[in-house]
Coordinates of C-alpha atoms in Angstrom, one line a residue:
M10 CA -75.3 118.2 -40.9
S11 CA -72.8 115.7 -42.3
A12 CA -73.6 113.2 -44.8
A13 CA -72.6 110.1 -43.8
A14 CA -73.5 106.6 -45.0
A15 CA -75.4 104.6 -43.0
S16 CA -73.8 102.3 -40.4
V17 CA -74.9 99.6 -37.8
V18 CA -75.4 100.6 -34.0
A19 CA -73.9 97.9 -31.8
G20 CA -76.0 96.0 -30.3
V21 CA -79.6 97.2 -32.4
A22 CA -81.2 95.1 -34.8
L23 CA -81.9 97.7 -37.6
V24 CA -84.5 97.3 -40.3
P25 CA -83.0 95.8 -43.7
N26 CA -82.5 98.6 -46.4
W27 CA -84.1 96.2 -48.8
S28 CA -87.2 98.5 -49.3
A29 CA -85.1 101.8 -49.2
G30 CA -85.7 103.7 -52.5
A31 CA -88.4 101.1 -53.5
S32 CA -90.5 103.5 -55.9
V33 CA -88.0 106.1 -56.9
T34 CA -85.8 105.0 -59.7
D35 CA -82.7 106.9 -59.5
D36 CA -81.6 109.1 -62.4
P37 CA -77.8 109.2 -63.1
T38 CA -78.3 112.6 -64.7
V39 CA -78.6 115.0 -61.8
D40 CA -75.7 116.6 -60.2
A41 CA -73.9 115.9 -57.5
A42 CA -74.1 118.8 -55.9
T43 CA -78.0 118.6 -56.7
K44 CA -78.3 115.4 -54.2
A45 CA -75.9 116.9 -51.7
T46 CA -78.2 120.0 -51.7
F47 CA -81.3 117.5 -50.9
Q48 CA -79.5 115.3 -48.2
R49 CA -78.3 118.0 -46.1
L50 CA -82.0 119.5 -45.8
A51 CA -83.1 115.7 -45.3
D52 CA -80.3 115.3 -42.7
A53 CA -81.7 118.6 -41.0
V54 CA -85.3 118.1 -41.0
F55 CA -84.7 114.4 -39.1
T56 CA -81.6 115.3 -37.0
D57 CA -83.9 118.1 -35.4
R58 CA -86.9 115.1 -35.3
T59 CA -84.5 113.1 -33.0
Q60 CA -83.1 116.4 -31.1
A61 CA -86.7 117.2 -30.2
L62 CA -86.4 113.5 -28.2
V63 CA -83.0 114.8 -26.2
E64 CA -82.8 116.6 -23.2
G65 CA -81.5 120.2 -23.4
A66 CA -82.4 119.7 -27.3
A67 CA -82.0 122.7 -29.3
T68 CA -84.3 125.3 -28.9
K69 CA -86.7 126.6 -31.9
E70 CA -84.0 129.7 -32.8
T71 CA -81.3 127.1 -33.0
R72 CA -83.3 124.0 -35.3
H73 CA -81.2 122.3 -38.4
T74 CA -83.6 123.0 -40.5
A75 CA -83.7 127.3 -39.9
G76 CA -80.3 127.9 -41.5
F77 CA -82.1 127.1 -45.5
S78 CA -83.1 129.6 -47.6
G79 CA -82.4 130.2 -51.5
S80 CA -81.5 126.9 -53.1
V81 CA -83.5 124.8 -50.4
S82 CA -85.7 125.4 -47.7
L83 CA -88.9 124.1 -46.4
S84 CA -92.3 124.8 -48.0
G85 CA -94.9 126.8 -45.7
G86 CA -96.9 123.7 -45.7
Q87 CA -93.5 121.5 -44.2
T88 CA -92.5 124.4 -41.7
R89 CA -95.8 123.3 -40.4
E90 CA -95.4 119.6 -40.5
Q91 CA -92.2 120.2 -38.9
T92 CA -93.3 122.1 -36.3
S93 CA -96.2 120.0 -35.8
A94 CA -94.3 116.6 -35.3
L95 CA -91.3 118.4 -33.1
K96 CA -94.5 119.5 -31.1
Q97 CA -95.9 115.7 -30.7
L98 CA -92.1 114.2 -30.1
H99 CA -91.6 117.1 -27.7
D100 CA -94.4 115.6 -25.8
R101 CA -93.5 112.4 -26.5
R102 CA -90.2 113.0 -24.9
G103 CA -92.6 113.9 -21.5
R104 CA -94.5 111.1 -21.7
L105 CA -91.3 108.7 -21.8
A106 CA -90.0 110.5 -18.8
R107 CA -92.4 110.1 -16.8
L108 CA -91.8 106.7 -17.9
G109 CA -88.5 107.0 -16.5
E110 CA -86.7 107.0 -20.0
T111 CA -85.0 109.9 -21.0
Y112 CA -82.0 110.6 -23.4
R113 CA -79.3 112.3 -23.4
A114 CA -77.7 112.7 -26.5
G115 CA -78.9 111.8 -30.2
S116 CA -77.5 111.4 -33.7
T117 CA -78.8 111.1 -36.8
Q118 CA -77.2 110.7 -40.5
V119 CA -79.3 110.3 -43.7
R120 CA -77.8 108.4 -46.8
L121 CA -79.5 109.3 -50.1
D122 CA -80.7 106.3 -51.9
A123 CA -81.9 107.4 -54.9
T124 CA -83.2 111.0 -56.5
Q125 CA -85.4 111.2 -59.6
V126 CA -86.1 114.6 -61.0
K127 CA -88.9 115.5 -63.6
G128 CA -89.6 119.0 -64.6
R129 CA -89.9 120.7 -61.6
T130 CA -90.8 118.0 -59.0
A131 CA -88.0 115.8 -57.6
K132 CA -88.6 112.4 -55.5
V133 CA -85.8 111.3 -53.6
A134 CA -85.5 108.6 -51.2
V135 CA -83.0 108.1 -48.5
T136 CA -82.3 106.1 -45.5
E137 CA -82.0 107.5 -42.3
T138 CA -79.8 106.1 -39.3
T139 CA -80.0 107.5 -35.8
S140 CA -79.0 106.6 -32.4
L141 CA -79.9 107.3 -29.0
T142 CA -78.0 107.4 -25.6
Y143 CA -79.9 106.5 -22.6
G144 CA -80.3 109.3 -19.9
R145 CA -80.4 106.9 -16.8
T146 CA -79.0 103.3 -17.0
T147 CA -77.7 100.6 -15.0
T148 CA -74.9 98.0 -15.2
K149 CA -77.7 95.5 -16.9
S150 CA -79.0 98.0 -19.0
P151 CA -78.2 99.0 -22.5
K152 CA -76.7 102.2 -23.0
S153 CA -78.1 103.1 -26.5
T154 CA -81.0 102.3 -28.7
G155 CA -80.9 103.0 -32.7
F156 CA -82.7 102.4 -36.2
Q157 CA -83.1 102.7 -39.3
A158 CA -85.8 104.1 -41.4
H159 CA -86.6 104.8 -45.3
H160 CA -88.4 108.0 -46.2
E161 CA -89.6 109.7 -49.8
L162 CA -89.3 113.3 -50.0
T163 CA -90.9 115.2 -52.8
F164 CA -89.0 118.7 -53.6
T165 CA -90.5 121.2 -56.1
A166 CA -88.7 123.9 -57.7
D167 CA -90.0 127.3 -58.4
R168 CA -89.4 129.7 -61.3
H169 CA -86.2 130.7 -59.8
G170 CA -84.8 127.0 -59.9
N171 CA -85.3 127.2 -55.8
W172 CA -86.2 123.5 -54.4
R173 CA -88.6 123.6 -51.6
L174 CA -89.2 120.2 -49.7
T175 CA -93.1 119.8 -50.2
G176 CA -93.8 116.7 -48.7
I177 CA -92.5 113.3 -46.8
R178 CA -93.7 109.8 -46.5
D179 CA -92.3 107.2 -44.6
T180 CA -91.9 103.9 -46.8
D181 CA -91.3 101.2 -44.2
D182 CA -94.0 98.9 -43.4
G183 CA -92.9 98.4 -39.9
Y184 CA -94.4 100.2 -36.5
L185 CA -93.2 104.0 -36.1
A186 CA -89.8 104.6 -34.8
V187 CA -89.0 106.7 -32.3
N188 CA -88.7 110.0 -34.0
Q189 CA -91.3 109.4 -35.9
V190 CA -95.0 111.0 -36.0
A191 CA -97.8 109.6 -37.9
T192 CA -100.5 112.0 -39.7
P193 CA -103.9 111.2 -40.2
E194 CA -103.0 111.4 -44.0
V195 CA -101.1 108.5 -43.5
A196 CA -101.7 106.4 -40.3
K197 CA -102.9 102.9 -41.3
P198 CA -106.4 102.3 -39.9
Q199 CA -106.7 99.3 -37.5
A200 CA -108.5 96.3 -38.3
G201 CA -112.1 96.8 -38.9
A202 CA -111.5 100.5 -39.0
E203 CA -113.1 102.6 -41.9
D204 CA -110.5 103.6 -44.4
D205 CA -111.8 107.5 -44.4
G206 CA -110.0 110.9 -44.4
P207 CA -110.0 113.6 -42.1
P208 CA -113.5 115.3 -42.5
S209 CA -113.4 119.1 -42.9
A210 CA -115.4 121.7 -41.1
V211 CA -117.7 123.9 -42.4
R212 CA -116.8 127.6 -41.4
A213 CA -118.7 129.6 -39.7
A214 CA -120.2 133.1 -40.6
T215 CA -119.6 135.9 -38.0
T216 CA -122.7 138.0 -38.9
W217 CA -125.1 139.2 -36.4
P218 CA -127.6 138.8 -35.4
A219 CA -127.6 135.1 -36.9
R220 CA -130.4 132.8 -37.5
A221 CA -132.0 131.3 -34.3
N222 CA -130.7 127.3 -33.5
A223 CA -131.4 126.5 -30.3
K224 CA -129.6 123.9 -28.7
N225 CA -131.5 120.7 -27.4
F226 CA -129.8 120.0 -24.0
S227 CA -131.1 116.7 -23.4
A228 CA -131.0 115.2 -26.6
S229 CA -127.7 114.0 -26.5
G230 CA -126.8 112.7 -22.8
Y231 CA -124.3 115.0 -22.2
D232 CA -124.1 117.6 -18.9
Y233 CA -123.3 120.9 -20.5
K234 CA -123.5 122.5 -17.0
A235 CA -120.8 120.2 -15.7
M236 CA -118.7 121.3 -18.6
V237 CA -119.6 124.7 -18.2
A238 CA -118.4 124.3 -14.2
Y239 CA -115.4 122.6 -15.1
A240 CA -114.0 125.2 -17.1
Q241 CA -115.1 127.6 -14.8
K242 CA -113.1 126.0 -12.2
Y243 CA -109.7 125.4 -13.6
W244 CA -109.6 128.4 -16.4
S245 CA -106.6 129.6 -13.9
K246 CA -105.8 127.3 -11.8
Y247 CA -105.1 123.9 -14.1
N248 CA -105.8 120.6 -12.8
P249 CA -103.2 118.6 -11.8
D250 CA -104.6 115.7 -12.8
Y251 CA -103.3 116.4 -16.5
P252 CA -100.2 117.3 -18.3
D253 CA -99.9 121.6 -18.9
F254 CA -98.6 122.2 -22.1
N255 CA -98.3 125.5 -21.9
G256 CA -94.5 126.6 -21.9
Q257 CA -91.8 126.5 -24.9
G258 CA -92.3 123.9 -27.0
A259 CA -95.0 122.7 -25.7
G260 CA -98.0 123.6 -28.2
G261 CA -100.3 125.4 -26.2
D262 CA -103.1 123.8 -23.4
C263 CA -106.2 125.1 -25.5
T264 CA -107.0 122.0 -26.9
N265 CA -106.4 120.0 -24.0
F266 CA -108.4 122.2 -21.8
V267 CA -111.2 121.7 -23.9
S268 CA -111.3 118.1 -23.9
Q269 CA -110.9 118.1 -20.3
A270 CA -114.1 120.1 -20.2
L271 CA -116.1 117.7 -22.8
K272 CA -115.1 114.7 -20.8
A273 CA -116.5 116.0 -17.2
G274 CA -119.4 116.7 -19.4
G275 CA -119.4 112.9 -20.5
W276 CA -117.8 112.3 -23.4
K277 CA -116.0 108.8 -23.2
H278 CA -112.7 107.7 -23.8
V279 CA -112.2 105.6 -27.3
P280 CA -109.0 104.0 -26.6
G281 CA -106.3 103.3 -29.4
Y282 CA -103.3 104.7 -31.0
T283 CA -102.7 108.3 -30.3
Y284 CA -102.1 109.2 -33.9
D285 CA -105.1 107.7 -35.3
F286 CA -108.0 110.9 -35.2
H287 CA -111.0 108.3 -34.5
K288 CA -109.6 107.9 -31.3
W289 CA -109.7 109.9 -28.0
F290 CA -108.4 109.9 -24.5
G291 CA -106.7 111.7 -22.2
N292 CA -105.3 111.5 -18.5
S293 CA -101.9 112.5 -17.0
E294 CA -99.9 109.6 -18.5
I295 CA -101.1 109.9 -22.2
Q296 CA -103.3 111.8 -24.5
S297 CA -104.1 111.2 -27.8
D298 CA -103.4 113.5 -30.6
S299 CA -107.0 114.3 -30.6
F300 CA -107.3 115.7 -27.6
V301 CA -104.7 117.8 -27.2
G302 CA -104.5 118.8 -31.2
V303 CA -106.0 121.6 -32.8
N304 CA -107.1 120.4 -35.5
E305 CA -106.8 116.7 -35.1
W306 CA -110.0 117.4 -32.0
S307 CA -112.5 119.0 -34.9
W308 CA -111.1 115.8 -37.5
F309 CA -112.4 113.5 -34.3
A310 CA -115.3 115.3 -33.3
L311 CA -116.8 115.4 -36.6
S312 CA -116.1 111.9 -37.6
S313 CA -117.6 110.5 -34.1
K314 CA -120.6 112.4 -35.0
R315 CA -120.4 114.0 -31.6
A316 CA -120.2 117.4 -33.1
T317 CA -122.1 118.7 -36.0
S318 CA -120.9 122.2 -37.8
L319 CA -122.7 125.6 -37.0
A320 CA -123.4 127.7 -39.4
N321 CA -123.0 130.9 -37.7
V322 CA -120.3 131.4 -34.9
Y323 CA -123.2 133.3 -33.2
Q324 CA -125.3 130.5 -32.8
A325 CA -122.6 128.4 -30.2
D326 CA -124.0 127.9 -26.4
L327 CA -123.3 126.2 -23.5
G328 CA -120.6 123.4 -23.9
D329 CA -120.1 124.2 -27.8
V330 CA -116.9 124.4 -29.1
I331 CA -115.3 127.5 -31.4
Q332 CA -111.9 127.3 -33.1
M333 CA -110.0 129.7 -34.9
D334 CA -107.6 129.6 -38.1
F335 CA -105.8 133.2 -37.5
N336 CA -104.3 133.6 -40.9
R337 CA -106.8 131.1 -43.0
D338 CA -104.5 128.9 -44.2
G339 CA -106.8 126.1 -43.2
S340 CA -104.8 124.8 -40.3
K341 CA -106.9 126.0 -37.2
D342 CA -104.6 127.5 -34.4
H343 CA -106.8 127.7 -31.2
T344 CA -109.6 126.1 -29.1
M345 CA -112.2 127.2 -26.8
I346 CA -115.4 126.2 -25.4
V347 CA -118.5 128.5 -24.6
T348 CA -119.7 129.0 -20.9
S349 CA -122.0 131.7 -21.4
R350 CA -124.5 133.0 -23.6
D351 CA -125.9 136.5 -23.0
R352 CA -129.9 137.4 -23.5
R353 CA -129.2 139.1 -27.2
G354 CA -127.9 135.4 -27.9
V355 CA -124.0 136.4 -28.0
P356 CA -121.9 133.3 -27.0
Y357 CA -118.8 133.7 -24.2
V358 CA -115.9 131.5 -24.3
T359 CA -113.3 130.6 -21.9
Y360 CA -110.0 128.8 -22.7
H361 CA -106.6 128.1 -21.8
S362 CA -103.2 129.8 -23.8
T363 CA -103.5 133.4 -22.3
N364 CA -106.0 131.7 -19.9
T365 CA -109.1 134.2 -20.6
Y366 CA -112.9 133.3 -18.8
N367 CA -116.0 134.3 -20.8
R368 CA -114.6 136.6 -23.1
S369 CA -117.5 137.1 -25.8
V370 CA -117.5 136.0 -29.1
A371 CA -118.2 139.3 -30.3
S372 CA -114.6 140.5 -29.0
L373 CA -113.3 137.9 -31.3
V374 CA -114.7 138.7 -33.7
A375 CA -113.7 142.5 -33.5
S376 CA -110.6 141.8 -32.5
Y377 CA -109.7 138.8 -35.1
P378 CA -111.6 140.3 -38.6
N379 CA -109.0 138.0 -40.6
A380 CA -109.8 135.1 -39.0
A381 CA -111.4 131.9 -40.1
F382 CA -114.3 130.6 -37.2
Y383 CA -115.3 127.3 -37.2
A384 CA -118.4 126.6 -34.7
Y385 CA -119.6 123.0 -33.1
R386 CA -122.5 121.5 -31.9
T387 CA -121.6 119.3 -28.8

């Protein structure tokens, strides 16, 4: 995590640094030790993101950001953001490999350009210089690639004076670099797209019995029996036409599996950028974040009107979707599809990541009494 000045990678056109720190006015009164502390954590964050693209990269236990505590560290929210970013980059590494591109080494250096401290909040502008060495090259192909990118980091101090990284904003106007991911909150909408933020799902009650909310199986034009049949067929043996996101660092296959079932029942692709939550698509080569991500799926389903929130989890019927937020932190963790409903009105769900077939919602409510549930009528 050495602090080094940005350098030009030979043979690579780099983004000019005129935009670095444009929105942060440097405060010369901030001491050098504090600046160095901010810089080391920034270096670790972007180094981890670069290494997520490299074959045989560091594991979760050896991430550079894992060693920070005390005077500076990631906030809880940024820990989740970093984990999500590394998952997306790990997935991107797999897609690149299927296209014949791999990286055998990578390096990242961060230069601190400006620091501004007001009370317990600090804004830090940095320039990231990253290079990646291609894994397989020929005599005529380049040996490496590289880029510069600019970021604005927000730190907040607690009452003990310990700084926590609470926000990261990419400040360049160009396209995403290979180790960058865009969240729906900051992704730029395409021309003609509605400039709206991610919609919020309504938390479903878990009280029994629930008020009746019968599903009209012919109103939407979707084939809910086909959704159920797909889930029944592939709950334990995975469809080879799609990637499997189980395993270390892959993030789990639950939403990917549910999206496949919905697609089998008639949900159509909405092509576009993978990180745009208004888009939804998935096949063997590429998947949108909304196809494989728990929260991103919810944002797409609600904003596209393909799903509406149900007031009670026991109202869910065949082809409907149920999600869980295990620790009630506002970020959903698990996605399941309803594949049966008994005469008492209890739905049963099927899902991947601990492959499970027809588990009752009652069992889930009893097993996770502190979890938040979300139910969607598809």
